[in-house]
XYZ file of N, CA and C in Angstrom:
789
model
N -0.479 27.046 -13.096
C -1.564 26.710 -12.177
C -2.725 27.674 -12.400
N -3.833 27.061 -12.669
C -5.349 28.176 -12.584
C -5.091 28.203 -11.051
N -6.056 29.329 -11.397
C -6.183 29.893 -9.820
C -7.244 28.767 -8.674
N -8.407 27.876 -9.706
C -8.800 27.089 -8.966
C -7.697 26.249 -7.826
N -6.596 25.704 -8.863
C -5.517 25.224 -7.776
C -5.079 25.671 -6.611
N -5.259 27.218 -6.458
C -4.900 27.766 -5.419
C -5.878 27.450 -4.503
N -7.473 27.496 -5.010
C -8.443 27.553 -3.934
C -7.944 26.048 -3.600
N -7.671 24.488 -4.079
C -7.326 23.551 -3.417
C -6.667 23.470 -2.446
N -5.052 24.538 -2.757
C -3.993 24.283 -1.714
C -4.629 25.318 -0.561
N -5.762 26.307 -0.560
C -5.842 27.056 0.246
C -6.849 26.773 1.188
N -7.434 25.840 0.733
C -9.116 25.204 0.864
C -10.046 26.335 1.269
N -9.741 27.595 0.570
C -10.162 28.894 0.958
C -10.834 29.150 -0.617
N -12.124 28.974 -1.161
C -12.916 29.223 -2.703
C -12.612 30.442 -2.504
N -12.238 31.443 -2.050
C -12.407 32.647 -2.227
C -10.741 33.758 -2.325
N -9.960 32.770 -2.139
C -8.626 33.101 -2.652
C -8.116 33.399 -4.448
N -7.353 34.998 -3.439
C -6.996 35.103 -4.668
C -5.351 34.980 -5.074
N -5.034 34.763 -6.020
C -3.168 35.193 -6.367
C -2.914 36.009 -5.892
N -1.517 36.689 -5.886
C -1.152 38.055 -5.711
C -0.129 38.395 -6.314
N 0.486 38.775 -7.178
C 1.559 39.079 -8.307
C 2.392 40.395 -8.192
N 3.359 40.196 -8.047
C 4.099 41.761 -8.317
C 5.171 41.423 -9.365
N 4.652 42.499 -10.357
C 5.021 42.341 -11.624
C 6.338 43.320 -11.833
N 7.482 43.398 -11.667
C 8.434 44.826 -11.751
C 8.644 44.941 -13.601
N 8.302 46.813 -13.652
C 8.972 46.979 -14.583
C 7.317 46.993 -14.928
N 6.065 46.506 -14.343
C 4.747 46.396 -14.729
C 4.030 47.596 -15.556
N 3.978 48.438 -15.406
C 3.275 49.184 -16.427
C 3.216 49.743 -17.669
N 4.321 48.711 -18.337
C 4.397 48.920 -19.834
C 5.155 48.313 -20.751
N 5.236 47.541 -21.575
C 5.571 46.696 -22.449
C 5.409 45.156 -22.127
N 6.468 44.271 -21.762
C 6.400 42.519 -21.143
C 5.736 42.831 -20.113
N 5.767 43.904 -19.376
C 5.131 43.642 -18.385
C 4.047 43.405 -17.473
N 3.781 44.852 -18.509
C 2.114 45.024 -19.197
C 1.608 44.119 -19.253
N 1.518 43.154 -20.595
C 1.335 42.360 -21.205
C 1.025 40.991 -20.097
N 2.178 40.905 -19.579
C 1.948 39.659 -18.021
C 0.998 39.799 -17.034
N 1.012 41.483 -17.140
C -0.083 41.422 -16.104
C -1.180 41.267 -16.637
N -1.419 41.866 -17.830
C -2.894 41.455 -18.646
C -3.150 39.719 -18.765
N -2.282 38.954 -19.118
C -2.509 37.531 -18.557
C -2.509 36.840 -17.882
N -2.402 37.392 -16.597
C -2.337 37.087 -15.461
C -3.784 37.293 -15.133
N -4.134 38.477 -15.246
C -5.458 39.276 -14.232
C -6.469 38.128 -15.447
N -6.578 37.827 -16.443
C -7.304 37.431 -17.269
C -7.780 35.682 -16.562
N -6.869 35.195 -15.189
C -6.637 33.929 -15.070
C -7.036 33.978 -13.677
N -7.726 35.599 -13.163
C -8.302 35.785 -11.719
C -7.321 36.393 -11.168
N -6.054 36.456 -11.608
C -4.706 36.781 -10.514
C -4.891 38.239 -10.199
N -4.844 38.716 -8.837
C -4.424 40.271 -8.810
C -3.469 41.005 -9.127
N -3.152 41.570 -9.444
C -1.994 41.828 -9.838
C -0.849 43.562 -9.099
N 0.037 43.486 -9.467
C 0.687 44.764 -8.449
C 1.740 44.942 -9.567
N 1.291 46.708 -10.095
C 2.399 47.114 -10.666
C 3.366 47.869 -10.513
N 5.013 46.837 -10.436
C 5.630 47.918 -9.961
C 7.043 48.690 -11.207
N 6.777 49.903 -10.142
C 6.825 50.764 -11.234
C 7.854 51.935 -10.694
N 8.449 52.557 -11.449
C 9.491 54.012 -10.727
C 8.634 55.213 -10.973
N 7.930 55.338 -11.829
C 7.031 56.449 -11.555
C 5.574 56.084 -11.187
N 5.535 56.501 -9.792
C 4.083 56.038 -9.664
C 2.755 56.689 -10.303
N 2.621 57.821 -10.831
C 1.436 58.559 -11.783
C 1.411 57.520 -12.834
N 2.550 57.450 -13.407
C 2.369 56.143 -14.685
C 1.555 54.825 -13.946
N 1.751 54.413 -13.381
C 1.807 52.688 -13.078
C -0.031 52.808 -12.221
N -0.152 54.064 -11.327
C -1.759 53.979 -11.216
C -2.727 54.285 -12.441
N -1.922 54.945 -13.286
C -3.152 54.976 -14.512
C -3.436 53.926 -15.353
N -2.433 53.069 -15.273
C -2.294 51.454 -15.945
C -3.076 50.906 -15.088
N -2.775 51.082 -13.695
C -3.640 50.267 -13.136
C -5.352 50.400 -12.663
N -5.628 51.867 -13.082
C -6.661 52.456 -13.025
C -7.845 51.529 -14.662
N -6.716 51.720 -15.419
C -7.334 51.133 -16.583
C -8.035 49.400 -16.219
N -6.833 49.198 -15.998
C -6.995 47.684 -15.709
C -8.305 47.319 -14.698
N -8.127 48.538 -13.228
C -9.610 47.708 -13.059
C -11.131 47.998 -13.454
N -10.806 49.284 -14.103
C -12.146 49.455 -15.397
C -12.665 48.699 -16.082
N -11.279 47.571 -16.810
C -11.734 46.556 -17.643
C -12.441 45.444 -16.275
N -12.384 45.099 -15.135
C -12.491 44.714 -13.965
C -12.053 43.569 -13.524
N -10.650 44.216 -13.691
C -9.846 43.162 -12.967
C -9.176 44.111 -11.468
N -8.382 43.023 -10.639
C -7.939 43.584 -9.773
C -6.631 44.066 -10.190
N -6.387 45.200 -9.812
C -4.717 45.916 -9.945
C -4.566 46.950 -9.379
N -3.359 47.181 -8.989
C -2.771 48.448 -8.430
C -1.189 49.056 -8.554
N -1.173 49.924 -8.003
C 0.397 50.201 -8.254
C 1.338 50.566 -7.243
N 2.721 49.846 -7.592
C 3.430 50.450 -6.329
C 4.848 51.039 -6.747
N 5.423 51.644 -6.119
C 6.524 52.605 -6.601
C 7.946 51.548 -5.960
N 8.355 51.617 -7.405
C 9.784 50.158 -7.075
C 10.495 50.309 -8.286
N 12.070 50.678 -7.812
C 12.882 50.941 -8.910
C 13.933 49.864 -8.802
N 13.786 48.425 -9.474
C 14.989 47.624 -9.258
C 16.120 48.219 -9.011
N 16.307 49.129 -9.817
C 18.185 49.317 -9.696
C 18.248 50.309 -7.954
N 17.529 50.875 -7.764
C 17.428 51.957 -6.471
C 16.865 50.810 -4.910
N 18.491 50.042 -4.500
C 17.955 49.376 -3.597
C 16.881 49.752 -2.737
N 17.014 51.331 -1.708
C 16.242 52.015 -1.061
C 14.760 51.229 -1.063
N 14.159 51.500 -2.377
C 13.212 51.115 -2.438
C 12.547 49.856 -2.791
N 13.475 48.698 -2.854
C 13.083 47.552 -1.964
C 12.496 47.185 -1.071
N 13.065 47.570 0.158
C 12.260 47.264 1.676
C 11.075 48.236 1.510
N 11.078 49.803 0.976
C 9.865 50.251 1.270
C 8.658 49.577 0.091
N 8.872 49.341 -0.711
C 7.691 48.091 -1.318
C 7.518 46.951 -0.585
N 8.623 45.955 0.210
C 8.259 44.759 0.825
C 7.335 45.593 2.023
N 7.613 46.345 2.842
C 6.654 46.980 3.766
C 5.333 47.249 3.195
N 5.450 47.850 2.438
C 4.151 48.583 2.073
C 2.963 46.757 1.117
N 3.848 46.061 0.821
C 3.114 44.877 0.441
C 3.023 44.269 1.832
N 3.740 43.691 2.850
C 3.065 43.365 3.770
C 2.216 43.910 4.672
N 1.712 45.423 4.606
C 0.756 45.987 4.938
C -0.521 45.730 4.269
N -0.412 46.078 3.130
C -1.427 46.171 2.459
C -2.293 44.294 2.359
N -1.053 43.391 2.338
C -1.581 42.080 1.706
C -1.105 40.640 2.852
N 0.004 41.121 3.505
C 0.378 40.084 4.170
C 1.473 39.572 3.979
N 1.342 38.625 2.191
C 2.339 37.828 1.918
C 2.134 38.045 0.079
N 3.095 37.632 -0.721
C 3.151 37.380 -2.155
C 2.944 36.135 -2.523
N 2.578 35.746 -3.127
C 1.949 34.427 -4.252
C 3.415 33.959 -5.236
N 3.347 35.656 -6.221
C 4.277 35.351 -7.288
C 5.190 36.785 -7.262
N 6.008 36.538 -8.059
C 7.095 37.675 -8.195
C 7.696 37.117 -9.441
N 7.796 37.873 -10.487
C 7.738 38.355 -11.534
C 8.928 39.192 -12.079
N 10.332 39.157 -12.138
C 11.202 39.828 -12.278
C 11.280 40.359 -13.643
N 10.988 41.107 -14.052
C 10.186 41.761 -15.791
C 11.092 42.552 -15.895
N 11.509 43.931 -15.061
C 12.383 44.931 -15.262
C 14.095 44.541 -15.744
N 13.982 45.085 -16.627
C 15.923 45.400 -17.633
C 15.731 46.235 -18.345
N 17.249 46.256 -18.520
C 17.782 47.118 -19.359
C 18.523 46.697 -20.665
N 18.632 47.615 -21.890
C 19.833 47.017 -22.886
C 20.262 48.264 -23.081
N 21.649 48.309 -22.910
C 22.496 49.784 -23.178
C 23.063 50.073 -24.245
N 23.443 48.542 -25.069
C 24.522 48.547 -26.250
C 24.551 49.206 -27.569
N 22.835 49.092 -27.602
C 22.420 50.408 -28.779
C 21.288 50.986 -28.353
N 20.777 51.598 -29.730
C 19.336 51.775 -29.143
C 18.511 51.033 -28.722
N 18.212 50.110 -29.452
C 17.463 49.076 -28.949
C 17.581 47.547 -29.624
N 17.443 46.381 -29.199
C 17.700 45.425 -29.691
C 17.823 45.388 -31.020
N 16.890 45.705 -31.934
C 16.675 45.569 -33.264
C 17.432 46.533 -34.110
N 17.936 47.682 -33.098
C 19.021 48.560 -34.061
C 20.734 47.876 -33.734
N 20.946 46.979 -33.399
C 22.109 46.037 -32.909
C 22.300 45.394 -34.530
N 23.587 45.361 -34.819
C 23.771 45.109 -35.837
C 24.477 43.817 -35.772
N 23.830 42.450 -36.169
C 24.472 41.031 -36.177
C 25.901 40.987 -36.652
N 26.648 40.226 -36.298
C 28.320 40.411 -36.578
C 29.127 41.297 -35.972
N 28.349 42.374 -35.661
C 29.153 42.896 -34.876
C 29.561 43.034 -33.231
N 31.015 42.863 -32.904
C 30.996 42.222 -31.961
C 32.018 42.873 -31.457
N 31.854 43.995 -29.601
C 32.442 44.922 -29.320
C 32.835 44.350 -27.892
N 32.805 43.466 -27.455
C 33.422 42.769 -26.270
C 34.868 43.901 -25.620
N 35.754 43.704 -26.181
C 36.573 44.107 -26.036
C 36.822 45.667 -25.893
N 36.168 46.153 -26.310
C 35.517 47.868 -26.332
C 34.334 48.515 -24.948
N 33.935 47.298 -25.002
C 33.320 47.820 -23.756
C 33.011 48.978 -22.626
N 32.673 49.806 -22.414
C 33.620 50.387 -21.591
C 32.195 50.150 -20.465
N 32.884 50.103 -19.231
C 32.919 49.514 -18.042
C 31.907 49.923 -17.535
N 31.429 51.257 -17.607
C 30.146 51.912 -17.134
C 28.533 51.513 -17.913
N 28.782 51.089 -18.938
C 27.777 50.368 -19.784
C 27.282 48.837 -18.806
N 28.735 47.809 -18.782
C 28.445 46.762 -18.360
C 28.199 47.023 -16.748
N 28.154 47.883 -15.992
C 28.026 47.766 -14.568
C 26.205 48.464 -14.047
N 26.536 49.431 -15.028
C 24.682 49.401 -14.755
C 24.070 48.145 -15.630
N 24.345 47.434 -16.590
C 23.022 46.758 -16.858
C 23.442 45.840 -15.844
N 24.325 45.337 -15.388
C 24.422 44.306 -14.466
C 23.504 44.633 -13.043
N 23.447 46.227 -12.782
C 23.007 46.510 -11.853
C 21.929 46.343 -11.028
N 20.625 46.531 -12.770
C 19.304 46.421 -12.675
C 19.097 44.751 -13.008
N 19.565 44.148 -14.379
C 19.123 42.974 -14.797
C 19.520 41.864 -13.898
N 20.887 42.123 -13.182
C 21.425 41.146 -11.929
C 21.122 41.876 -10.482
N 21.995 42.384 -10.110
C 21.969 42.952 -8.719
C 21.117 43.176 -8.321
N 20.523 44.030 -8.637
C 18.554 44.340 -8.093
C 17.696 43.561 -8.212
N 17.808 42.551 -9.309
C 16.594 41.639 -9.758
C 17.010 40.455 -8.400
N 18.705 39.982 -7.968
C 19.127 39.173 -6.646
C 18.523 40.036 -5.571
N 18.541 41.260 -5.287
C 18.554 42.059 -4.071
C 16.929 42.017 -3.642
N 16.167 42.386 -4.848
C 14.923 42.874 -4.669
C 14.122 41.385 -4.392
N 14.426 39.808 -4.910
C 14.269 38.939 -4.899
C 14.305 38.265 -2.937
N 16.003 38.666 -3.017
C 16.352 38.328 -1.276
C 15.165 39.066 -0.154
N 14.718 40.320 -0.734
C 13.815 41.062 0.294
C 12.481 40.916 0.359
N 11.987 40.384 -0.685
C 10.669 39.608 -0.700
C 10.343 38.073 -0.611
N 11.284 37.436 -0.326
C 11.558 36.338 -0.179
C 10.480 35.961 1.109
N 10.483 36.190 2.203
C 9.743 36.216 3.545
C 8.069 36.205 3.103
N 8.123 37.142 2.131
C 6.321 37.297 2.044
C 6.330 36.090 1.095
N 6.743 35.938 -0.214
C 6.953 34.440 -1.199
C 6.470 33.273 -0.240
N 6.901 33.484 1.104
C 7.436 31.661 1.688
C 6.225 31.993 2.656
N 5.270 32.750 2.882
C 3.911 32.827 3.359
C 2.944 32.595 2.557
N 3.540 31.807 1.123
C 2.423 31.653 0.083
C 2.400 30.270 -0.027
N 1.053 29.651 -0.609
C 0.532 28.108 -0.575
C 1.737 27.365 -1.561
N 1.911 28.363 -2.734
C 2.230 27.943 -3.587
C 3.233 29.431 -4.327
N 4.164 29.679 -3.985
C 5.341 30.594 -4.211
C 5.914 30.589 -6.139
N 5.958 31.576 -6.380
C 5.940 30.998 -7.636
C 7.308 32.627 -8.653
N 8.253 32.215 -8.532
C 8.906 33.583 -8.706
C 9.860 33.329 -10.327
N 9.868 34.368 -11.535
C 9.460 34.072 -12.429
C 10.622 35.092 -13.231
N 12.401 34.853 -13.438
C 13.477 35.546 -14.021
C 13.130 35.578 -15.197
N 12.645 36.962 -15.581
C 12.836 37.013 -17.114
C 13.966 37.132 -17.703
N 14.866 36.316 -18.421
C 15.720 35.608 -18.909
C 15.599 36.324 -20.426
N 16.564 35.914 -20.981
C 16.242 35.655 -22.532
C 17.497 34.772 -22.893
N 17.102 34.527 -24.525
C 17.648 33.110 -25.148
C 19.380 33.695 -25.345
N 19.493 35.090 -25.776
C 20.887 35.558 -25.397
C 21.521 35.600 -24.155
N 21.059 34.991 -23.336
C 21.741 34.260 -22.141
C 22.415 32.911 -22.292
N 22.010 32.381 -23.349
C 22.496 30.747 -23.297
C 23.656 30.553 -23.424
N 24.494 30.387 -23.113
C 26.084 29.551 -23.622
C 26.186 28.197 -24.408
N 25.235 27.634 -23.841
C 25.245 26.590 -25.156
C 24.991 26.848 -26.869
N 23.868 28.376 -26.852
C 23.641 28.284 -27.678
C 24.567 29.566 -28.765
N 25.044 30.541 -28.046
C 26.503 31.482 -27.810
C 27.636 30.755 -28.697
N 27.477 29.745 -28.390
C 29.238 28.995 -28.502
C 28.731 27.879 -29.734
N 27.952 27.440 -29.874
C 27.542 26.808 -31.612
C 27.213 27.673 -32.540
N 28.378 27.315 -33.459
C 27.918 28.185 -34.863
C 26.488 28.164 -35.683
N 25.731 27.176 -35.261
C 24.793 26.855 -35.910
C 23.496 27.311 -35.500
N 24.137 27.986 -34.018
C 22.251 28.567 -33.846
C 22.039 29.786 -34.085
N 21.018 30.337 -34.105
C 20.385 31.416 -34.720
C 20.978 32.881 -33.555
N 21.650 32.891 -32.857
C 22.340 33.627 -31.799
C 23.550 33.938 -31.852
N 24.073 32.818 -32.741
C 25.909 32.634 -32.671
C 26.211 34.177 -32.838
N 25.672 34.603 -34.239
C 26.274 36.181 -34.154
C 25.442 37.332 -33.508
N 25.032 36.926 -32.785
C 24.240 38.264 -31.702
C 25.146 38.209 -30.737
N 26.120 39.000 -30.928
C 26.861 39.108 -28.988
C 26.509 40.586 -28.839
N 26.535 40.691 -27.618
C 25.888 41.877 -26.913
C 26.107 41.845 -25.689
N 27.632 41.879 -25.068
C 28.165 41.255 -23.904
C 27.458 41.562 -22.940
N 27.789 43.093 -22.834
C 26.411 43.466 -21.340
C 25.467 42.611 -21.094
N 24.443 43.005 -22.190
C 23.407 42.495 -21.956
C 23.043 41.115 -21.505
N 23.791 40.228 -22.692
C 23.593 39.062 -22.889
C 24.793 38.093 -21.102
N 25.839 38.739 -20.735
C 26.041 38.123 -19.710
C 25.083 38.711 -18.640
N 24.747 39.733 -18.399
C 23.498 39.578 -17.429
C 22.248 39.127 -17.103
N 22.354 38.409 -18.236
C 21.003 37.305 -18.416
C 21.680 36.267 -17.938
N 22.739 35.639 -18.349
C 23.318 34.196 -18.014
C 23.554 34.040 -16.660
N 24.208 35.382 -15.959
C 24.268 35.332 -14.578
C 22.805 35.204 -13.693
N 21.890 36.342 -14.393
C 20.252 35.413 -13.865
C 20.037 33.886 -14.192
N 20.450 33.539 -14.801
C 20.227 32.447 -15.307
C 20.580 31.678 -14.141
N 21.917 31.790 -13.769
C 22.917 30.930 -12.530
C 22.121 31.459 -11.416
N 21.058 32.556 -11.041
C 20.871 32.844 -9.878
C 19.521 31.693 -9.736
N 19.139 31.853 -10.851
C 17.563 30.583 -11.210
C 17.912 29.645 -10.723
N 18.491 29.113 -10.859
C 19.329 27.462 -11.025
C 19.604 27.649 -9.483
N 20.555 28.158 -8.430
C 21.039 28.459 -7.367
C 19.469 28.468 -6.552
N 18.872 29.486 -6.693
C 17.897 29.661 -6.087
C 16.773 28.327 -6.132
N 16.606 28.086 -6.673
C 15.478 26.645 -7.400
C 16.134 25.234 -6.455
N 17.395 25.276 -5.989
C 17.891 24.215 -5.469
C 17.936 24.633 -4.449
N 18.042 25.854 -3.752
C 18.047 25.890 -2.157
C 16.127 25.921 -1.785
N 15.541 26.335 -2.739
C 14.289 26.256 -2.043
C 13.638 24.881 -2.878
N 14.444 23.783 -3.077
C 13.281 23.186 -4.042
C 12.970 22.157 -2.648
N 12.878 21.896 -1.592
C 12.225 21.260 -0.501
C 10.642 22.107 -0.144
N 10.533 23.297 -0.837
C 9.236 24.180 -0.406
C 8.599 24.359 -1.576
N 7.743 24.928 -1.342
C 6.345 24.847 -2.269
C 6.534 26.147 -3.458
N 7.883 26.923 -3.122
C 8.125 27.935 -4.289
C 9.084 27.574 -5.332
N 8.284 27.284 -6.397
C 9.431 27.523 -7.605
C 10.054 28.664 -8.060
N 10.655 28.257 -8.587
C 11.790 29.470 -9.182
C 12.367 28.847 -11.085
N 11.973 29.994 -11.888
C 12.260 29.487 -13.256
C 12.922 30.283 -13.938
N 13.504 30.393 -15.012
C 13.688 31.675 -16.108
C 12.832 31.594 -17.348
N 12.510 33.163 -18.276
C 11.603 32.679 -19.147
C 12.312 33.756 -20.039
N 12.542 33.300 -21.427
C 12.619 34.160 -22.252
C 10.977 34.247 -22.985
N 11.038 35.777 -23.077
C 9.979 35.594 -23.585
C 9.515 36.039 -24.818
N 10.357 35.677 -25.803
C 10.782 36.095 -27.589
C 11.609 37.422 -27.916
N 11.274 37.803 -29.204
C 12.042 38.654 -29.031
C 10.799 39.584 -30.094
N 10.781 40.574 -28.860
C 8.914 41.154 -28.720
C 8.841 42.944 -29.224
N 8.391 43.028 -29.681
C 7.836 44.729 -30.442
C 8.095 45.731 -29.145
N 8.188 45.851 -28.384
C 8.794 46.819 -26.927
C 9.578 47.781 -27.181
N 9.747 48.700 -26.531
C 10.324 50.113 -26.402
C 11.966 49.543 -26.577
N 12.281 48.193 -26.096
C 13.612 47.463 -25.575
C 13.872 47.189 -27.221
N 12.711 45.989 -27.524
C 13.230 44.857 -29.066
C 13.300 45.859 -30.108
N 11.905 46.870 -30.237
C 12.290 47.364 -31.601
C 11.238 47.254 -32.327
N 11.237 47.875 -33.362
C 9.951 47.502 -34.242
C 10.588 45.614 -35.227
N 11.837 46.329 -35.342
C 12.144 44.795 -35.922
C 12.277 43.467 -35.515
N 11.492 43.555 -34.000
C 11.290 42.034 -33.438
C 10.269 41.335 -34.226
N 10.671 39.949 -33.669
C 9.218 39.068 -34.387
C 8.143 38.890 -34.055
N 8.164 39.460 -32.959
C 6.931 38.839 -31.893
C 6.190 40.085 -31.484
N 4.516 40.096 -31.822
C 3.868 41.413 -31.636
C 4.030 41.061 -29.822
N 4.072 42.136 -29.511
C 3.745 42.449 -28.048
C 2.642 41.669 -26.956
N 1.601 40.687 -27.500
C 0.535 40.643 -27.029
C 1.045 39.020 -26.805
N 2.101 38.450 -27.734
C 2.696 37.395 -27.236
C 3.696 37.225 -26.196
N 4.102 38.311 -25.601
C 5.406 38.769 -25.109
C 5.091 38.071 -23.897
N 3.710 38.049 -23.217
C 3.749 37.729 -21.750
C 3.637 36.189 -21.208
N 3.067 35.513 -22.437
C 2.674 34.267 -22.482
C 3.315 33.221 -22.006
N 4.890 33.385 -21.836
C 6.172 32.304 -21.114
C 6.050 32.577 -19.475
N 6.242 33.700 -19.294
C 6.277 34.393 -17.454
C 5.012 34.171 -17.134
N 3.879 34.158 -17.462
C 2.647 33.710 -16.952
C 2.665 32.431 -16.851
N 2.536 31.867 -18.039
C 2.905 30.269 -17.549
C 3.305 29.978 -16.711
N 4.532 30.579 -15.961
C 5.462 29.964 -15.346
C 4.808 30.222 -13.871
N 4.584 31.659 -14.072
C 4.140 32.147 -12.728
C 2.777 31.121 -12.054
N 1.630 30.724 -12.777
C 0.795 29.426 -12.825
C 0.882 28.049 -12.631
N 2.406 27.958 -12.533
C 2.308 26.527 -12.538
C 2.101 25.437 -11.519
N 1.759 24.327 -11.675
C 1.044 23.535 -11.084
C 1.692 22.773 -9.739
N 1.492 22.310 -8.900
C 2.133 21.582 -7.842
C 2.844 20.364 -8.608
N 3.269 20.271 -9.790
C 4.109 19.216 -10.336
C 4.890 19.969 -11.265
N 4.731 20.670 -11.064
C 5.461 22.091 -12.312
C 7.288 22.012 -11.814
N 7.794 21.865 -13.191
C 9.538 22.205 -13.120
C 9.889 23.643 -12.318
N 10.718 23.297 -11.785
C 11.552 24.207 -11.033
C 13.052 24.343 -11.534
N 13.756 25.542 -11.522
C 15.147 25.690 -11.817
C 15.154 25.417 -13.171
N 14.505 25.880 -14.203
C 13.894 25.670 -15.908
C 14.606 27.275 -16.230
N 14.261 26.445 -17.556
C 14.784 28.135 -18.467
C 13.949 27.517 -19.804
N 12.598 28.164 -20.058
C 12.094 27.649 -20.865
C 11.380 29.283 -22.183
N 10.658 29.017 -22.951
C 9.848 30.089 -23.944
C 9.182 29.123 -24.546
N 7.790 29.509 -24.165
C 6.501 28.635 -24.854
C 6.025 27.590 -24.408
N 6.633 27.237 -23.107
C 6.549 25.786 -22.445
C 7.341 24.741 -22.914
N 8.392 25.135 -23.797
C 9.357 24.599 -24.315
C 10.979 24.610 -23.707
N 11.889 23.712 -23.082
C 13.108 24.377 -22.345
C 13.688 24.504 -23.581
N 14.874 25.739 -22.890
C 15.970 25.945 -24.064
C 17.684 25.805 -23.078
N 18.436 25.275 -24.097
C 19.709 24.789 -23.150
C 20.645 26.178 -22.710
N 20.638 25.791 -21.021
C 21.765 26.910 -20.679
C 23.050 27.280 -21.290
């Protein structure tokens, strides 16, 4: 959805979005918010260190857009409610929500993960319970507590960054380009967002908020690696979309590029 759409559903020309981007001040997230603010949206970065996330956002409204920053550590419930407070002070209600923040523990970073190899069974337990912590638990928790300001918006628009190593369809065929990427942690805490998308998208699909997942490639970030495919500046282009979309726009999707990909 352009933001003109909003001034329709708001019959207010002078409305703006309002976005809270987690995980916002640097890499996908970055990046989302830079395409976002580029489309009128304001944007809110949240962030665990707040010195970082106001100088991002200091930048940002130099270039002159709207942005700011707020201090929000998915995995550190605590600070949940004190961001939903401090956003309904400051704003009222949320527009969009943007679930950007994860983790990958299994190596260094995506691109140092070595294809074929496959440690399921090795696991050890403290690996898979924090990434579940931040990429599931917090991304459900922090979701449930902003929910109230979401459903004060014209048009609600909340946006699981997902990725394609979540799929089971595509996991379990030898033939797709994933078969040998397992990366259990990681990759089941995407699938379980995945099930929270889907869950969530059907209890609210009678209201005006969607709910989607987006992979959004596999991107040059502190996370992918230098050996991803995708420069960074493409990274945001799926979660914006999504976060935009139109009063006829899919709900309960799992898409990259405006394209779906099978659960």
């Amino acid at each position: 959805m352009r933001v003109k759409a909003y001034h329709r559903l708001m019959n207010q020309p002078t409305f703006t979005p309002l976005a809270l981007i987690t995980g916002g001040n640097r890499g996908l997230g970055l990046q989302t918010a830079r395409e976002l603010v580029k489309q009128g949206v304001q944007v809110i970065l949240g962030c665990r260190d707040l010195d970082k996330g106001n100088a991002v956002a200091r930048e940002l409204r130099e270039q002159g857009h709207q942005a700011e920053a707020l201090r929000l550590d998915v995995a550190d419930f605590r600070t949940h409610r004190e961001a939903c407070d401090e956003l309904e002070k400051r704003h009222g209600r949320l527009d969009i929500l943007v679930n950007n923040a994860g983790i990958w523990k299994e190596s260094t970073t995506a691109s140092s993960h070595q294809p074929g190899v496959n440690r399921t069974s090795t696991l050890p337990m403290e690996i898979l319970r924090e990434t579940f912590e931040t990429n599931f638990f917090g991304t459900v928790a922090l979701t449930q507590t902003l929910l109230p300001l979401l459903r004060k918006s014209p048009a609600g628009r909340i946006v699981n960054v997902s990725s394609i190593m979540g799929s089971l369809t595509l996991h379990s065929d030898p033939t797709s380009s994933i078969y040998e990427h397992k990366v259990f942690a990681y990759d089941a805490s995407k699938t379980a967002l995945n099930a929270f998308t889907i869950h969530l998208a059907h209890e609210l699909r009678d209201t005006g908020i969607k709910v989607n997942s987006a992979h959004p490639g596999w991107v040059k970030t502190e996370m992918g690696g230098e050996g991803a495919t995708l420069d960074v500046s493409e990274g945001g282009k799926t979660s914006a979309w999504l976060a935009m979309l139109p009063a006829d726009g899919p709900t309960g999707g799992y898409f990259h590029l405006g394209q779906p990909l099978p659960w």
